[in-house]
Amino acid sequence: MSAREQMLRRIRAALADVPAAERPEDVPVPRDYAHPRAASAPGTANAAGTAASTADTADARRRSAATVELFHERVADYRAVVDRVRPDGLTAAIVRALAGARRVAVPAGLPADWLAAAEQAVARAGGQVLRDTSEAPLSVPGLDAVDAVLTGAAVGVAETGTIVLDGGPACGRRALTLVPDVHVCVIPAGDVVAGVPAAIARLRPDQPLTWISGPSATSDIELERVEGVHGPRTLHVIVIDEGPAAPGAPEELRP
């Protein structure tokens, strides 16, 4: 028996008890199977309820810190550069990430302080920041001449080390992050979730979603890893971490 025949036999066996008139849309599929347990509502009337609420809040903070830490590890596993900084260290982190870039592209809705940091970085190299807008989008040759692109992200997935761009004002159109050789992406720690189901719950399915796990890489030819073939050769993720610094955290995360 071939592998194909074995697979079909298993499928038929699994569907043997399904009524012939049943349609896929007739059976609801639960989508909360991987979501973390929700914390109890604050402000309960009795002392026990208050203590439980406090414990839930502390537990939620620990889970959040662990999620960001896992995200950091998984993104780094893909050979991407990861920085975790306090809000007051973001400008310096962006300037470091864009060091040496003379032409930096940004989406139209990039936050003003991120844009100012990009302008500060290119000023040191005597370059310029190019804004990609719907009214005046950068051409393909124009994008090809760009050294780096700076964007935000809609959500980050800790389990897979993935950043998701949704084409929004801070993310920009898909071509903006696929042509330049360096992609610097800024994401607040609050936008990092544990798994894919939680990420999907935050996203709109009618938006152009780009899921990025590390820099562009392929091993199609003789199993040798080659980077930069289908997108940026370098991915630099900057996480804005506003939570308490964990033991052993980098110096820039300590108060």
Coordinates of N, CA and C in Angstrom, one line a residue:
M1 N 0.9 -1.2 0.0 CA 0.0 0.0 0.0 C 0.9 1.2 0.0
S2 N 0.6 2.2 -0.9 CA 1.4 3.4 -1.0 C 1.1 4.3 0.1
A3 N 1.9 5.3 0.3 CA 1.7 6.3 1.4 C 0.4 7.1 1.1
R4 N 0.1 7.4 -0.2 CA -1.1 8.1 -0.5 C -2.3 7.3 -0.1
E5 N -2.3 6.0 -0.4 CA -3.4 5.1 -0.1 C -3.6 5.0 1.5
Q6 N -2.5 5.0 2.2 CA -2.6 4.9 3.6 C -3.2 6.2 4.2
M7 N -2.8 7.3 3.6 CA -3.4 8.6 4.1 C -4.9 8.7 3.8
L8 N -5.3 8.3 2.6 CA -6.7 8.3 2.3 C -7.5 7.4 3.2
R9 N -6.9 6.2 3.5 CA -7.6 5.3 4.3 C -7.9 5.9 5.7
R10 N -6.9 6.5 6.2 CA -7.0 7.1 7.6 C -8.1 8.2 7.5
I11 N -8.1 9.0 6.5 CA -9.1 10.1 6.4 C -10.5 9.5 6.3
R12 N -10.7 8.5 5.5 CA -12.0 7.8 5.4 C -12.4 7.3 6.8
A13 N -11.5 6.7 7.5 CA -11.8 6.1 8.8 C -12.2 7.2 9.8
A14 N -11.5 8.3 9.7 CA -11.8 9.4 10.7 C -13.2 10.1 10.4
L15 N -13.6 10.0 9.1 CA -14.9 10.6 8.7 C -16.0 9.6 8.6
A16 N -15.8 8.4 9.1 CA -16.8 7.3 8.9 C -18.1 7.7 9.7
D17 N -18.0 8.3 10.8 CA -19.2 8.6 11.6 C -19.8 10.0 11.4
V18 N -19.3 10.7 10.4 CA -19.9 12.0 10.1 C -21.1 11.9 9.1
P19 N -22.2 12.5 9.5 CA -23.4 12.4 8.7 C -23.1 13.0 7.3
A20 N -23.7 12.4 6.3 CA -23.5 12.8 4.9 C -23.9 14.2 4.7
A21 N -25.0 14.6 5.4 CA -25.5 16.0 5.1 C -24.8 17.1 5.9
E22 N -23.9 16.7 6.8 CA -23.2 17.7 7.6 C -22.2 18.5 6.8
R23 N -22.2 19.8 7.0 CA -21.3 20.7 6.3 C -20.3 21.3 7.3
P24 N -19.1 21.7 6.8 CA -18.1 22.2 7.8 C -18.6 23.4 8.6
E25 N -19.4 24.3 8.0 CA -19.8 25.4 8.8 C -20.9 25.1 9.8
D26 N -21.4 23.8 9.8 CA -22.4 23.4 10.8 C -21.7 23.2 12.1
V27 N -20.4 23.0 12.2 CA -19.8 22.6 13.4 C -18.9 23.7 13.9
P28 N -19.2 24.4 15.0 CA -18.3 25.5 15.4 C -17.0 25.0 15.9
V29 N -15.9 25.7 15.6 CA -14.6 25.4 16.0 C -14.1 26.3 17.1
P30 N -13.7 25.8 18.3 CA -13.2 26.7 19.3 C -11.9 27.3 18.9
R31 N -11.8 28.6 19.2 CA -10.5 29.3 18.8 C -9.8 29.9 20.0
D32 N -10.2 29.5 21.2 CA -9.5 30.0 22.4 C -8.7 29.0 23.1
Y33 N -8.3 27.9 22.4 CA -7.6 26.8 23.0 C -6.2 27.1 23.4
A34 N -5.6 28.1 22.9 CA -4.2 28.5 23.3 C -4.1 29.8 23.9
H35 N -5.3 30.4 24.3 CA -5.2 31.7 24.9 C -4.9 31.5 26.4
P36 N -4.2 32.4 27.0 CA -3.9 32.3 28.5 C -5.1 32.6 29.3
R37 N -5.2 32.1 30.5 CA -6.3 32.3 31.4 C -6.4 33.8 31.7
A38 N -7.6 34.3 31.6 CA -7.9 35.7 31.9 C -7.8 36.0 33.4
A39 N -7.2 37.1 33.8 CA -7.1 37.5 35.2 C -8.5 37.9 35.7
S40 N -8.7 37.7 37.0 CA -9.9 38.1 37.7 C -10.1 39.6 37.6
A41 N -11.3 40.0 37.5 CA -11.6 41.5 37.5 C -11.2 42.1 38.8
P42 N -10.5 43.3 38.7 CA -10.1 44.0 40.0 C -11.3 44.6 40.7
G43 N -11.0 45.0 41.9 CA -12.1 45.7 42.7 C -13.1 44.8 43.3
T44 N -12.8 43.5 43.6 CA -13.8 42.7 44.3 C -14.1 43.2 45.7
A45 N -15.3 42.8 46.2 CA -15.8 43.4 47.4 C -15.1 43.0 48.6
N46 N -14.7 41.7 48.7 CA -14.1 41.2 50.0 C -12.6 41.1 49.9
A47 N -12.0 40.9 51.1 CA -10.5 40.8 51.2 C -10.0 39.6 50.4
A48 N -10.6 38.5 50.4 CA -10.2 37.3 49.7 C -10.2 37.6 48.2
G49 N -11.2 38.3 47.7 CA -11.3 38.6 46.3 C -10.2 39.6 45.9
T50 N -9.9 40.6 46.8 CA -8.8 41.5 46.5 C -7.5 40.8 46.5
A51 N -7.2 39.9 47.4 CA -6.0 39.1 47.4 C -5.9 38.3 46.1
A52 N -7.0 37.7 45.7 CA -6.9 36.9 44.5 C -6.7 37.8 43.3
S53 N -7.3 39.0 43.3 CA -7.1 39.9 42.2 C -5.6 40.3 42.1
T54 N -5.0 40.6 43.3 CA -3.6 41.0 43.3 C -2.7 39.9 42.8
A55 N -3.0 38.7 43.3 CA -2.2 37.5 42.8 C -2.3 37.3 41.3
D56 N -3.6 37.5 40.8 CA -3.8 37.3 39.4 C -3.0 38.4 38.6
T57 N -3.0 39.6 39.1 CA -2.2 40.7 38.5 C -0.7 40.4 38.4
A58 N -0.2 39.9 39.6 CA 1.2 39.6 39.6 C 1.5 38.5 38.7
D59 N 0.6 37.5 38.6 CA 0.8 36.3 37.7 C 0.8 36.8 36.3
A60 N -0.1 37.7 35.9 CA -0.2 38.2 34.6 C 1.1 39.0 34.2
R61 N 1.7 39.7 35.2 CA 2.9 40.4 34.9 C 4.1 39.4 34.7
R62 N 4.1 38.4 35.5 CA 5.2 37.4 35.3 C 5.0 36.7 33.9
R63 N 3.8 36.4 33.5 CA 3.6 35.8 32.2 C 4.0 36.7 31.1
S64 N 3.7 38.0 31.3 CA 4.0 39.0 30.3 C 5.6 39.1 30.1
A65 N 6.2 39.1 31.3 CA 7.7 39.2 31.2 C 8.3 38.0 30.6
A66 N 7.7 36.8 30.9 CA 8.2 35.6 30.3 C 8.0 35.5 28.8
T67 N 6.8 36.1 28.4 CA 6.5 36.1 27.0 C 7.5 37.0 26.2
V68 N 7.8 38.2 26.7 CA 8.8 39.0 26.1 C 10.2 38.4 26.0
E69 N 10.5 37.7 27.1 CA 11.8 37.0 27.2 C 11.9 35.9 26.1
L70 N 10.8 35.2 26.0 CA 10.8 34.1 25.0 C 10.8 34.7 23.6
F71 N 10.1 35.8 23.3 CA 10.2 36.5 22.1 C 11.6 36.9 21.7
H72 N 12.3 37.5 22.7 CA 13.7 37.9 22.5 C 14.5 36.7 22.1
E73 N 14.4 35.6 22.8 CA 15.2 34.4 22.5 C 14.9 33.8 21.1
R74 N 13.6 33.7 20.7 CA 13.2 33.1 19.5 C 13.6 34.0 18.3
V75 N 13.4 35.3 18.4 CA 13.8 36.2 17.3 C 15.4 36.1 17.1
A76 N 16.1 36.0 18.2 CA 17.6 35.9 18.1 C 18.0 34.6 17.5
D77 N 17.2 33.5 17.7 CA 17.5 32.2 17.2 C 17.5 32.3 15.6
Y78 N 16.7 33.2 15.1 CA 16.7 33.3 13.6 C 17.8 34.2 13.0
R79 N 18.8 34.5 13.9 CA 20.0 35.3 13.5 C 19.6 36.8 13.3
A80 N 18.5 37.2 13.9 CA 18.1 38.6 13.9 C 18.8 39.3 15.1
V81 N 18.9 40.6 15.0 CA 19.5 41.4 16.1 C 18.3 41.9 16.9
V82 N 18.4 41.7 18.3 CA 17.3 42.1 19.1 C 17.8 43.0 20.2
D83 N 17.2 44.2 20.4 CA 17.5 45.1 21.5 C 16.2 45.3 22.3
R84 N 16.4 45.3 23.7 CA 15.3 45.6 24.6 C 15.7 46.8 25.3
V85 N 14.9 47.9 25.2 CA 15.2 49.2 25.8 C 14.0 49.8 26.5
R86 N 14.3 50.7 27.4 CA 13.3 51.5 28.0 C 12.9 52.6 27.0
P87 N 11.7 53.1 27.2 CA 11.2 54.2 26.3 C 12.2 55.3 26.1
D88 N 12.9 55.7 27.2 CA 13.9 56.8 27.1 C 15.2 56.4 26.4
G89 N 15.3 55.1 26.1 CA 16.5 54.7 25.4 C 16.2 54.3 23.9
L90 N 15.0 54.6 23.5 CA 14.6 54.2 22.1 C 15.3 54.9 21.1
T91 N 15.4 56.3 21.2 CA 16.1 57.1 20.2 C 17.5 56.6 20.0
A92 N 18.3 56.3 21.1 CA 19.6 55.9 20.9 C 19.7 54.5 20.3
A93 N 18.7 53.6 20.5 CA 18.7 52.3 19.9 C 18.4 52.4 18.4
I94 N 17.5 53.3 18.0 CA 17.3 53.4 16.6 C 18.5 54.0 15.9
V95 N 19.1 55.0 16.5 CA 20.3 55.6 15.9 C 21.4 54.5 15.7
R96 N 21.6 53.6 16.7 CA 22.6 52.6 16.6 C 22.2 51.6 15.5
A97 N 20.9 51.2 15.4 CA 20.5 50.2 14.5 C 20.7 50.8 13.0
L98 N 20.5 52.1 12.9 CA 20.6 52.7 11.5 C 22.0 53.3 11.2
A99 N 23.0 53.0 12.1 CA 24.3 53.5 11.9 C 24.9 53.2 10.6
G100 N 25.4 54.2 9.9 CA 26.0 54.0 8.6 C 25.0 54.1 7.4
A101 N 23.7 54.1 7.6 CA 22.7 54.2 6.6 C 22.6 55.6 6.1
R102 N 22.7 55.8 4.8 CA 22.5 57.2 4.3 C 21.1 57.4 3.8
R103 N 20.4 56.4 3.3 CA 19.1 56.6 2.8 C 18.2 55.6 3.6
V104 N 17.3 56.2 4.4 CA 16.4 55.3 5.2 C 14.9 55.6 4.8
A105 N 14.2 54.6 4.4 CA 12.8 54.7 4.1 C 11.9 54.5 5.3
V106 N 10.8 55.2 5.4 CA 9.9 55.1 6.5 C 8.5 55.2 6.0
P107 N 7.5 54.5 6.6 CA 6.1 54.6 6.2 C 5.6 56.0 6.6
A108 N 4.4 56.3 6.1 CA 3.9 57.7 6.3 C 3.5 57.9 7.7
G109 N 3.0 56.9 8.4 CA 2.5 57.1 9.8 C 3.4 56.7 10.9
L110 N 4.7 56.7 10.6 CA 5.7 56.4 11.7 C 5.6 57.4 12.8
P111 N 5.6 57.0 14.1 CA 5.6 58.0 15.2 C 6.6 59.0 15.1
A112 N 6.3 60.2 15.5 CA 7.2 61.4 15.3 C 8.6 61.2 16.0
D113 N 8.6 60.6 17.2 CA 9.9 60.4 17.8 C 10.8 59.4 17.1
W114 N 10.1 58.4 16.5 CA 10.9 57.4 15.8 C 11.5 58.0 14.5
L115 N 10.7 58.9 13.9 CA 11.1 59.6 12.7 C 12.3 60.5 13.0
A116 N 12.2 61.2 14.1 CA 13.3 62.1 14.5 C 14.6 61.3 14.8
A117 N 14.4 60.1 15.4 CA 15.6 59.3 15.6 C 16.3 58.9 14.3
A118 N 15.4 58.5 13.3 CA 15.9 58.1 12.0 C 16.6 59.3 11.3
E119 N 16.1 60.5 11.4 CA 16.7 61.7 10.9 C 18.0 62.0 11.5
Q120 N 18.1 61.8 12.9 CA 19.3 62.0 13.6 C 20.4 61.0 13.1
A121 N 20.0 59.7 12.8 CA 20.9 58.7 12.4 C 21.5 59.1 11.0
V122 N 20.6 59.4 10.1 CA 21.1 59.7 8.7 C 21.9 61.0 8.6
A123 N 21.6 61.9 9.6 CA 22.3 63.2 9.6 C 23.8 63.0 9.8
R124 N 24.1 62.0 10.6 CA 25.5 61.7 10.9 C 26.2 61.2 9.7
A125 N 25.5 60.5 8.8 CA 26.1 60.0 7.6 C 25.9 60.9 6.4
G126 N 25.3 62.1 6.6 CA 25.0 63.0 5.5 C 24.0 62.5 4.5
G127 N 23.0 61.8 5.0 CA 22.0 61.2 4.2 C 20.6 61.8 4.3
Q128 N 19.6 61.1 4.0 CA 18.2 61.6 4.1 C 17.2 60.5 4.5
V129 N 16.1 60.9 5.0 CA 15.0 60.0 5.3 C 13.9 60.2 4.2
L130 N 13.5 59.1 3.6 CA 12.5 59.1 2.5 C 11.2 58.6 3.0
R131 N 10.1 59.4 2.9 CA 8.8 58.9 3.4 C 8.0 58.3 2.2
D132 N 7.5 57.1 2.5 CA 6.7 56.4 1.5 C 5.3 56.6 1.8
T133 N 4.6 57.4 0.9 CA 3.2 57.7 1.1 C 2.3 57.1 0.0
S134 N 1.0 57.1 0.3 CA 0.1 56.6 -0.8 C 0.1 57.6 -1.9
E135 N 0.3 58.9 -1.6 CA 0.2 59.9 -2.7 C 1.5 59.9 -3.5
A136 N 2.7 59.6 -2.9 CA 4.0 59.6 -3.5 C 4.8 58.4 -3.1
P137 N 4.4 57.2 -3.5 CA 5.1 56.0 -3.1 C 6.5 55.9 -3.8
L138 N 7.4 55.4 -3.1 CA 8.8 55.2 -3.6 C 8.7 54.2 -4.7
S139 N 9.4 54.5 -5.8 CA 9.5 53.5 -6.9 C 10.4 52.3 -6.6
V140 N 10.3 51.3 -7.4 CA 11.2 50.1 -7.2 C 12.6 50.5 -7.2
P141 N 13.1 51.3 -8.2 CA 14.5 51.7 -8.2 C 14.8 52.5 -7.0
G142 N 13.8 53.4 -6.5 CA 14.0 54.2 -5.4 C 14.2 53.3 -4.1
L143 N 13.4 52.3 -4.0 CA 13.5 51.4 -2.9 C 14.8 50.6 -2.9
D144 N 15.2 50.3 -4.1 CA 16.5 49.5 -4.3 C 17.7 50.3 -3.9
A145 N 17.5 51.6 -3.9 CA 18.7 52.5 -3.6 C 18.7 52.8 -2.1
V146 N 17.6 52.3 -1.4 CA 17.5 52.6 0.1 C 18.4 51.7 0.9
D147 N 19.1 52.2 1.9 CA 20.0 51.3 2.7 C 19.2 50.6 3.8
A148 N 18.2 51.2 4.3 CA 17.4 50.6 5.4 C 16.0 51.1 5.5
V149 N 15.2 50.4 6.1 CA 13.8 50.8 6.4 C 13.5 50.7 7.8
L150 N 12.7 51.7 8.4 CA 12.3 51.7 9.8 C 10.8 51.6 9.8
T151 N 10.3 50.6 10.5 CA 8.8 50.5 10.7 C 8.4 50.1 12.1
G152 N 7.1 50.0 12.3 CA 6.6 49.4 13.5 C 6.1 48.0 13.2
A153 N 5.4 47.4 14.1 CA 4.8 46.1 13.8 C 3.4 46.1 14.5
A154 N 2.5 45.3 13.9 CA 1.2 45.2 14.5 C 1.2 44.3 15.8
V155 N 2.0 43.2 15.7 CA 2.0 42.3 16.8 C 3.3 41.4 16.7
G156 N 3.8 40.9 17.8 CA 4.9 40.0 17.8 C 4.4 38.7 18.4
V157 N 4.9 37.6 17.9 CA 4.5 36.2 18.4 C 5.8 35.6 19.1
A158 N 5.7 35.4 20.4 CA 6.8 34.9 21.2 C 7.2 33.4 20.8
E159 N 6.1 32.6 20.7 CA 6.4 31.2 20.4 C 7.1 30.9 19.1
T160 N 6.9 31.7 18.1 CA 7.5 31.5 16.8 C 8.6 32.5 16.5
G161 N 8.8 33.5 17.4 CA 9.8 34.6 17.1 C 9.4 35.4 15.8
T162 N 8.1 35.7 15.7 CA 7.6 36.3 14.5 C 7.1 37.8 14.8
I163 N 7.4 38.7 13.8 CA 6.7 40.0 13.8 C 5.7 40.0 12.7
V164 N 4.6 40.6 12.9 CA 3.6 40.7 11.9 C 3.3 42.1 11.5
L165 N 3.4 42.4 10.2 CA 3.1 43.8 9.7 C 1.7 43.7 9.0
D166 N 0.9 44.7 9.3 CA -0.5 44.7 8.8 C -0.8 45.8 7.7
G167 N 0.3 46.4 7.2 CA 0.0 47.5 6.2 C -0.5 48.8 6.8
G168 N -0.5 48.9 8.1 CA -1.1 50.1 8.8 C -0.1 51.2 8.7
P169 N -0.4 52.4 9.3 CA 0.4 53.6 9.1 C 1.8 53.5 9.6
A170 N 2.1 52.7 10.6 CA 3.4 52.5 11.1 C 4.2 51.3 10.5
C171 N 3.4 50.5 9.8 CA 4.0 49.3 9.1 C 4.3 49.6 7.6
G172 N 3.5 50.3 7.0 CA 3.7 50.6 5.6 C 3.3 49.4 4.7
R173 N 3.4 49.7 3.4 CA 3.1 48.7 2.4 C 4.2 47.6 2.4
R174 N 3.8 46.4 1.8 CA 4.6 45.2 1.9 C 6.0 45.5 1.2
A175 N 6.0 46.1 0.0 CA 7.2 46.3 -0.7 C 8.2 47.1 0.0
L176 N 7.8 48.0 0.9 CA 8.7 48.8 1.7 C 9.7 48.0 2.5
T177 N 9.2 46.9 3.0 CA 10.1 46.0 3.9 C 10.7 44.8 3.2
L178 N 10.4 44.7 1.9 CA 11.0 43.5 1.2 C 12.1 43.9 0.3
V179 N 12.3 45.1 -0.1 CA 13.3 45.5 -1.0 C 14.6 45.9 -0.4
P180 N 14.6 46.9 0.6 CA 15.8 47.3 1.3 C 16.5 46.1 2.0
D181 N 17.8 46.3 2.2 CA 18.7 45.2 2.7 C 18.6 45.1 4.2
V182 N 18.2 46.2 4.9 CA 18.1 46.2 6.3 C 16.7 46.6 6.8
H183 N 16.1 45.9 7.7 CA 14.8 46.2 8.2 C 14.9 46.4 9.7
V184 N 14.7 47.6 10.2 CA 14.7 47.9 11.6 C 13.2 48.0 12.0
C185 N 12.8 47.2 13.0 CA 11.4 47.1 13.4 C 11.3 47.4 14.9
V186 N 10.4 48.4 15.2 CA 10.2 48.7 16.6 C 8.9 48.2 17.1
I187 N 8.8 47.5 18.3 CA 7.6 47.0 18.7 C 7.5 47.1 20.3
P188 N 6.4 47.7 20.8 CA 6.3 47.8 22.3 C 6.1 46.4 22.8
A189 N 6.6 46.1 24.0 CA 6.4 44.8 24.7 C 5.0 44.4 24.9
G190 N 4.1 45.4 25.0 CA 2.7 45.1 25.2 C 2.0 44.5 23.9
D191 N 2.7 44.6 22.8 CA 2.2 44.1 21.6 C 2.7 42.7 21.3
V192 N 3.5 42.1 22.2 CA 4.0 40.8 22.0 C 3.1 39.8 22.8
V193 N 2.6 38.8 22.0 CA 1.7 37.8 22.6 C 2.4 36.5 22.6
A194 N 1.8 35.5 23.3 CA 2.4 34.2 23.5 C 2.4 33.4 22.2
G195 N 1.3 33.2 21.5 CA 1.2 32.3 20.4 C 0.4 32.9 19.2
V196 N 0.3 32.1 18.2 CA -0.3 32.5 17.0 C -1.8 32.8 17.2
P197 N -2.6 31.9 17.9 CA -4.0 32.3 18.1 C -4.2 33.6 18.7
A198 N -3.4 34.0 19.7 CA -3.6 35.3 20.3 C -3.2 36.4 19.3
A199 N -2.3 36.2 18.4 CA -1.9 37.1 17.4 C -3.0 37.3 16.4
I200 N -3.6 36.2 16.0 CA -4.7 36.3 15.0 C -5.9 37.1 15.6
A201 N -6.1 36.9 16.9 CA -7.2 37.6 17.5 C -7.1 39.1 17.5
R202 N -5.8 39.6 17.3 CA -5.6 41.0 17.3 C -5.6 41.6 15.9
L203 N -5.5 40.7 14.9 CA -5.4 41.1 13.5 C -6.7 41.1 12.7
R204 N -6.8 41.9 11.7 CA -7.9 41.9 10.8 C -7.6 41.1 9.6
P205 N -8.4 40.1 9.2 CA -8.1 39.2 8.1 C -8.2 39.9 6.7
D206 N -8.8 41.1 6.7 CA -8.9 41.8 5.4 C -7.8 42.8 5.1
Q207 N -6.7 42.7 6.0 CA -5.6 43.5 5.8 C -4.4 42.7 5.2
P208 N -3.5 43.3 4.5 CA -2.4 42.6 4.0 C -1.4 42.3 5.0
L209 N -1.3 41.0 5.5 CA -0.5 40.6 6.6 C 0.8 40.0 6.1
T210 N 1.9 40.5 6.7 CA 3.2 40.0 6.4 C 3.8 39.4 7.7
W211 N 4.1 38.1 7.7 CA 4.6 37.4 8.9 C 6.1 37.2 8.6
I212 N 6.9 37.8 9.5 CA 8.4 37.8 9.3 C 9.0 37.1 10.5
S213 N 9.8 36.0 10.2 CA 10.5 35.3 11.3 C 12.0 35.3 10.9
G214 N 12.7 36.3 11.3 CA 14.1 36.5 11.0 C 14.4 37.1 9.7
P215 N 15.6 37.3 9.3 CA 16.0 37.9 8.0 C 15.7 36.9 6.9
S216 N 15.6 37.4 5.7 CA 15.4 36.5 4.6 C 16.5 35.5 4.4
A217 N 16.1 34.2 4.3 CA 17.2 33.2 4.2 C 16.6 32.0 3.4
T218 N 17.4 31.3 2.7 CA 17.0 30.1 1.9 C 18.2 29.1 1.9
S219 N 17.9 27.8 1.9 CA 18.9 26.8 1.8 C 18.6 25.9 0.6
D220 N 18.0 26.4 -0.4 CA 17.5 25.6 -1.6 C 18.7 25.0 -2.4
I221 N 19.8 25.7 -2.4 CA 20.9 25.2 -3.2 C 21.9 24.5 -2.4
E222 N 22.0 23.2 -2.5 CA 23.0 22.4 -1.8 C 23.0 22.6 -0.3
L223 N 21.8 23.0 0.2 CA 21.5 23.1 1.7 C 22.4 24.1 2.3
E224 N 22.9 25.1 1.6 CA 23.8 26.1 2.1 C 22.9 27.4 2.3
R225 N 22.9 27.9 3.6 CA 22.1 29.1 3.9 C 22.6 30.3 3.2
V226 N 21.7 31.0 2.5 CA 22.0 32.2 1.8 C 21.0 33.3 2.3
E227 N 21.4 34.4 2.8 CA 20.5 35.4 3.3 C 20.4 36.6 2.3
G228 N 19.2 37.2 2.4 CA 19.0 38.4 1.6 C 18.4 38.1 0.2
V229 N 18.0 36.9 -0.2 CA 17.6 36.6 -1.5 C 16.2 37.1 -1.7
H230 N 15.3 36.9 -0.8 CA 13.9 37.2 -0.9 C 13.4 38.4 -0.1
G231 N 14.4 39.1 0.5 CA 14.0 40.2 1.4 C 15.2 40.7 2.1
P232 N 15.0 41.4 3.2 CA 16.2 42.0 4.0 C 17.2 41.0 4.4
R233 N 18.5 41.3 4.3 CA 19.5 40.4 4.8 C 19.7 40.6 6.3
T234 N 19.3 41.7 6.8 CA 19.4 42.0 8.2 C 18.1 42.4 8.8
L235 N 17.7 41.8 9.9 CA 16.5 42.2 10.6 C 16.9 42.6 12.0
H236 N 16.6 43.8 12.4 CA 16.9 44.4 13.7 C 15.6 44.7 14.4
V237 N 15.3 44.0 15.5 CA 14.1 44.2 16.2 C 14.4 45.0 17.5
I238 N 13.7 46.0 17.8 CA 13.8 46.8 19.0 C 12.5 46.7 19.8
V239 N 12.6 46.1 21.0 CA 11.5 45.9 21.9 C 11.5 47.0 22.9
I240 N 10.4 47.8 23.0 CA 10.2 48.8 24.0 C 9.7 48.2 25.2
D241 N 10.5 48.0 26.2 CA 10.1 47.2 27.4 C 9.8 48.2 28.6
E242 N 8.5 48.3 29.0 CA 8.2 49.2 30.1 C 8.0 48.5 31.4
G243 N 8.1 47.2 31.4 CA 7.9 46.4 32.6 C 9.1 46.4 33.5
P244 N 9.1 45.9 34.7 CA 10.2 45.8 35.6 C 11.3 44.9 35.1
A245 N 12.5 45.4 35.2 CA 13.7 44.6 34.7 C 13.8 43.3 35.5
A246 N 14.0 42.2 34.8 CA 14.2 40.9 35.4 C 15.7 40.8 35.8
P247 N 16.0 39.9 36.8 CA 17.4 39.6 37.1 C 18.2 39.2 35.9
G248 N 19.3 39.8 35.8 CA 20.2 39.5 34.6 C 19.8 40.2 33.4
A249 N 18.9 41.1 33.4 CA 18.5 41.9 32.2 C 19.6 42.8 31.8
P250 N 19.6 43.1 30.5 CA 20.7 44.1 30.0 C 20.7 45.4 30.8
E251 N 21.8 46.1 30.8 CA 21.9 47.3 31.6 C 20.9 48.3 31.2
E252 N 20.6 48.4 29.8 CA 19.6 49.4 29.4 C 18.2 49.2 29.9
L253 N 17.9 48.0 30.4 CA 16.6 47.7 31.0 C 16.5 48.0 32.4
R254 N 17.6 48.3 33.1 CA 17.6 48.6 34.5 C 17.3 50.0 34.8
P255 N 16.5 50.3 35.9 CA 16.1 51.6 36.3 C 17.4 52.5 36.5

